[in-house]
Amino acid sequence: MTQHKTLIIGYGSPIRGDDAIGPLAADALAAGPLPAGVNVISRHILTAELVEDIVAADRVIFLDATVDGEPGEVRVRSLAPDASAMSSMAHFLDPRELLAWSQALYQHEPEAYLVSAAGAFFEYSNYTLTPAAAAALEPMIERVRELIAVR
């Protein structure tokens, strides 16, 4: 039986309040335990260098904060490459853009998801979540665990 590789990428600004939930969730997941074949990365922003990691994965799960929804609400949605989002790869990227670069450069399209938690406060606040976002952290991690258990 072939072992499937899952890449989890938590991203967001640790100094922008609830935007830190992606990296915080990734750090909590990285602390384990995790099944074999699961790799976790925590980043401030998504950059072109992540395409190499995405190409090595069968499944990619992005973790991020969002302004959409009620604060604390956790959502999971499937992602597909979006070639219309492809830019010069200069500053920061959208998950669908990274998937599009993976597809365009390497003809590789992993199964992909975005697990997001709605935040309420995105002003300066170093690794400090609002109560709603803090309450969403564990459900967000649980949704990721459900995704990595499926195969």
mmCIF file of C-alpha atoms in Angstrom:
data_model
loop_
_atom_site.group_PDB
_atom_site.id
_atom_site.type_symbol
_atom_site.label_atom_id
_atom_site.label_comp_id
_atom_site.label_asym_id
_atom_site.label_seq_id
_atom_site.Cartn_x
_atom_site.Cartn_y
_atom_site.Cartn_z
ATOM 1 C CA MET A 1 0.000 0.000 0.000
ATOM 2 C CA THR A 2 1.341 3.401 -0.976
ATOM 3 C CA GLN A 3 1.673 5.951 1.802
ATOM 4 C CA HIS A 4 -0.039 9.204 0.955
ATOM 5 C CA LYS A 5 1.699 12.446 1.830
ATOM 6 C CA THR A 6 -0.239 15.287 3.424
ATOM 7 C CA LEU A 7 1.109 18.809 3.770
ATOM 8 C CA ILE A 8 -0.482 21.205 6.245
ATOM 9 C CA ILE A 9 0.347 24.901 5.827
ATOM 10 C CA GLY A 10 -0.795 27.323 8.512
ATOM 11 C CA TYR A 11 -0.339 30.952 7.567
ATOM 12 C CA GLY A 12 -1.145 34.407 8.857
ATOM 13 C CA SER A 13 0.445 37.310 10.641
ATOM 14 C CA PRO A 14 1.315 36.580 14.259
ATOM 15 C CA ILE A 15 1.181 40.300 15.063
ATOM 16 C CA ARG A 16 -2.317 40.921 13.667
ATOM 17 C CA GLY A 17 -4.597 39.500 16.348
ATOM 18 C CA ASP A 18 -6.865 36.748 15.066
ATOM 19 C CA ASP A 19 -4.792 36.448 11.869
ATOM 20 C CA ALA A 20 -2.389 34.348 13.967
ATOM 21 C CA ILE A 21 -4.828 31.432 14.133
ATOM 22 C CA GLY A 22 -3.380 29.676 11.048
ATOM 23 C CA PRO A 23 0.191 29.477 12.381
ATOM 24 C CA LEU A 24 -1.045 28.716 15.908
ATOM 25 C CA ALA A 25 -3.149 25.800 14.624
ATOM 26 C CA ALA A 26 -0.197 24.544 12.559
ATOM 27 C CA ASP A 27 2.115 24.730 15.571
ATOM 28 C CA ALA A 28 -0.394 22.805 17.708
ATOM 29 C CA LEU A 29 -0.712 20.115 15.027
ATOM 30 C CA ALA A 30 3.072 19.911 14.589
ATOM 31 C CA ALA A 31 3.369 19.176 18.316
ATOM 32 C CA GLY A 32 1.681 15.882 17.406
ATOM 33 C CA PRO A 33 0.994 13.151 17.370
ATOM 34 C CA LEU A 34 0.458 12.970 13.619
ATOM 35 C CA PRO A 35 0.118 10.001 11.287
ATOM 36 C CA ALA A 36 3.093 9.019 9.151
ATOM 37 C CA GLY A 37 3.346 11.031 5.959
ATOM 38 C CA VAL A 38 2.000 14.280 7.441
ATOM 39 C CA ASN A 39 4.229 17.364 7.327
ATOM 40 C CA VAL A 40 3.319 20.709 8.910
ATOM 41 C CA ILE A 41 4.629 24.147 7.919
ATOM 42 C CA SER A 42 3.890 27.447 9.652
ATOM 43 C CA ARG A 43 4.360 30.680 7.681
ATOM 44 C CA HIS A 44 3.687 34.385 7.965
ATOM 45 C CA ILE A 45 2.708 34.531 4.277
ATOM 46 C CA LEU A 46 2.437 32.111 1.376
ATOM 47 C CA THR A 47 5.432 32.367 -0.947
ATOM 48 C CA ALA A 48 6.571 30.703 -4.169
ATOM 49 C CA GLU A 49 9.033 28.482 -2.308
ATOM 50 C CA LEU A 50 6.087 26.451 -1.005
ATOM 51 C CA VAL A 51 5.356 25.102 -4.508
ATOM 52 C CA GLU A 52 8.191 22.580 -4.088
ATOM 53 C CA ASP A 53 6.570 21.265 -0.892
ATOM 54 C CA ILE A 54 3.134 21.170 -2.541
ATOM 55 C CA VAL A 55 4.448 19.150 -5.482
ATOM 56 C CA ALA A 56 5.683 16.487 -3.039
ATOM 57 C CA ALA A 57 2.217 16.112 -1.454
ATOM 58 C CA ASP A 58 -0.883 14.158 -2.404
ATOM 59 C CA ARG A 59 -3.045 16.403 -0.229
ATOM 60 C CA VAL A 60 -2.538 19.974 1.012
ATOM 61 C CA ILE A 61 -4.498 21.570 3.836
ATOM 62 C CA PHE A 62 -4.198 25.335 4.249
ATOM 63 C CA LEU A 63 -5.064 26.920 7.627
ATOM 64 C CA ASP A 64 -5.982 30.593 7.787
ATOM 65 C CA ALA A 65 -8.103 33.251 9.435
ATOM 66 C CA THR A 66 -10.924 34.926 7.550
ATOM 67 C CA VAL A 67 -13.123 37.987 7.936
ATOM 68 C CA ASP A 68 -16.060 36.076 6.431
ATOM 69 C CA GLY A 69 -18.554 34.534 8.827
ATOM 70 C CA GLU A 70 -19.374 34.901 12.483
ATOM 71 C CA PRO A 71 -16.275 35.249 14.677
ATOM 72 C CA GLY A 72 -15.190 31.778 15.735
ATOM 73 C CA GLU A 73 -16.947 29.982 12.875
ATOM 74 C CA VAL A 74 -14.792 27.252 11.300
ATOM 75 C CA ARG A 75 -15.244 26.344 7.635
ATOM 76 C CA VAL A 76 -13.704 23.743 5.368
ATOM 77 C CA ARG A 77 -13.764 24.069 1.612
ATOM 78 C CA SER A 78 -12.127 22.257 -1.250
ATOM 79 C CA LEU A 79 -9.658 24.232 -3.303
ATOM 80 C CA ALA A 80 -8.694 23.979 -6.944
ATOM 81 C CA PRO A 81 -5.925 25.691 -8.872
ATOM 82 C CA ASP A 82 -6.881 29.138 -10.128
ATOM 83 C CA ALA A 83 -4.753 30.126 -13.110
ATOM 84 C CA SER A 84 -6.428 33.548 -13.200
ATOM 85 C CA ALA A 85 -4.817 34.276 -9.808
ATOM 86 C CA MET A 86 -1.293 33.581 -11.092
ATOM 87 C CA SER A 87 0.917 36.618 -10.615
ATOM 88 C CA SER A 88 4.627 37.261 -10.714
ATOM 89 C CA MET A 89 5.062 35.303 -7.459
ATOM 90 C CA ALA A 90 6.678 38.435 -6.070
ATOM 91 C CA HIS A 91 5.241 39.138 -2.630
ATOM 92 C CA PHE A 92 2.539 36.869 -1.227
ATOM 93 C CA LEU A 93 0.227 34.354 -2.798
ATOM 94 C CA ASP A 94 -3.244 32.876 -2.482
ATOM 95 C CA PRO A 95 -3.492 29.085 -1.886
ATOM 96 C CA ARG A 96 -5.235 28.618 -5.256
ATOM 97 C CA GLU A 97 -2.375 30.443 -6.933
ATOM 98 C CA LEU A 98 0.179 28.106 -5.362
ATOM 99 C CA LEU A 99 -1.886 25.173 -6.613
ATOM 100 C CA ALA A 100 -2.000 26.735 -10.079
ATOM 101 C CA TRP A 101 1.796 27.100 -10.116
ATOM 102 C CA SER A 102 2.127 23.469 -9.031
ATOM 103 C CA GLN A 103 -0.122 22.446 -11.903
ATOM 104 C CA ALA A 104 1.508 24.736 -14.495
ATOM 105 C CA LEU A 105 5.125 23.984 -13.617
ATOM 106 C CA TYR A 106 4.927 20.333 -12.533
ATOM 107 C CA GLN A 107 1.568 19.046 -13.840
ATOM 108 C CA HIS A 108 0.725 18.145 -10.243
ATOM 109 C CA GLU A 109 -2.619 18.902 -8.630
ATOM 110 C CA PRO A 110 -2.930 17.581 -5.094
ATOM 111 C CA GLU A 111 -6.239 17.278 -3.303
ATOM 112 C CA ALA A 112 -6.503 20.604 -1.459
ATOM 113 C CA TYR A 113 -8.565 22.192 1.303
ATOM 114 C CA LEU A 114 -8.781 25.462 3.151
ATOM 115 C CA VAL A 115 -9.723 25.259 6.822
ATOM 116 C CA SER A 116 -10.511 28.757 8.017
ATOM 117 C CA ALA A 117 -11.703 30.339 11.231
ATOM 118 C CA ALA A 118 -13.501 33.679 11.224
ATOM 119 C CA GLY A 119 -11.778 36.311 13.303
ATOM 120 C CA ALA A 120 -12.985 39.517 14.868
ATOM 121 C CA PHE A 121 -9.828 41.553 15.481
ATOM 122 C CA PHE A 122 -6.946 41.986 13.026
ATOM 123 C CA GLU A 123 -5.121 44.954 14.529
ATOM 124 C CA TYR A 124 -1.744 44.771 16.289
ATOM 125 C CA SER A 125 -1.778 42.104 18.969
ATOM 126 C CA ASN A 126 1.170 39.726 19.094
ATOM 127 C CA TYR A 127 -0.106 36.093 19.150
ATOM 128 C CA THR A 128 -3.210 37.163 21.066
ATOM 129 C CA LEU A 129 -6.536 35.812 19.831
ATOM 130 C CA THR A 130 -9.951 37.173 20.684
ATOM 131 C CA PRO A 131 -12.093 34.804 22.778
ATOM 132 C CA ALA A 132 -14.087 33.800 19.656
ATOM 133 C CA ALA A 133 -10.950 32.925 17.677
ATOM 134 C CA ALA A 134 -9.379 31.167 20.656
ATOM 135 C CA ALA A 135 -12.527 29.046 20.991
ATOM 136 C CA ALA A 136 -12.266 28.164 17.271
ATOM 137 C CA LEU A 137 -8.698 26.870 17.552
ATOM 138 C CA GLU A 138 -9.577 23.371 18.817
ATOM 139 C CA PRO A 139 -12.491 22.857 16.354
ATOM 140 C CA MET A 140 -10.170 23.999 13.559
ATOM 141 C CA ILE A 141 -7.556 21.431 14.603
ATOM 142 C CA GLU A 142 -10.257 18.758 14.849
ATOM 143 C CA ARG A 143 -11.417 19.480 11.287
ATOM 144 C CA VAL A 144 -7.825 19.035 10.081
ATOM 145 C CA ARG A 145 -7.532 15.744 11.983
ATOM 146 C CA GLU A 146 -10.752 14.574 10.276
ATOM 147 C CA LEU A 147 -9.300 15.473 6.858
ATOM 148 C CA ILE A 148 -6.015 13.667 7.441
ATOM 149 C CA ALA A 149 -7.829 10.572 8.742
ATOM 150 C CA VAL A 150 -9.729 10.217 5.449
ATOM 151 C CA ARG A 151 -8.015 8.142 2.790
#
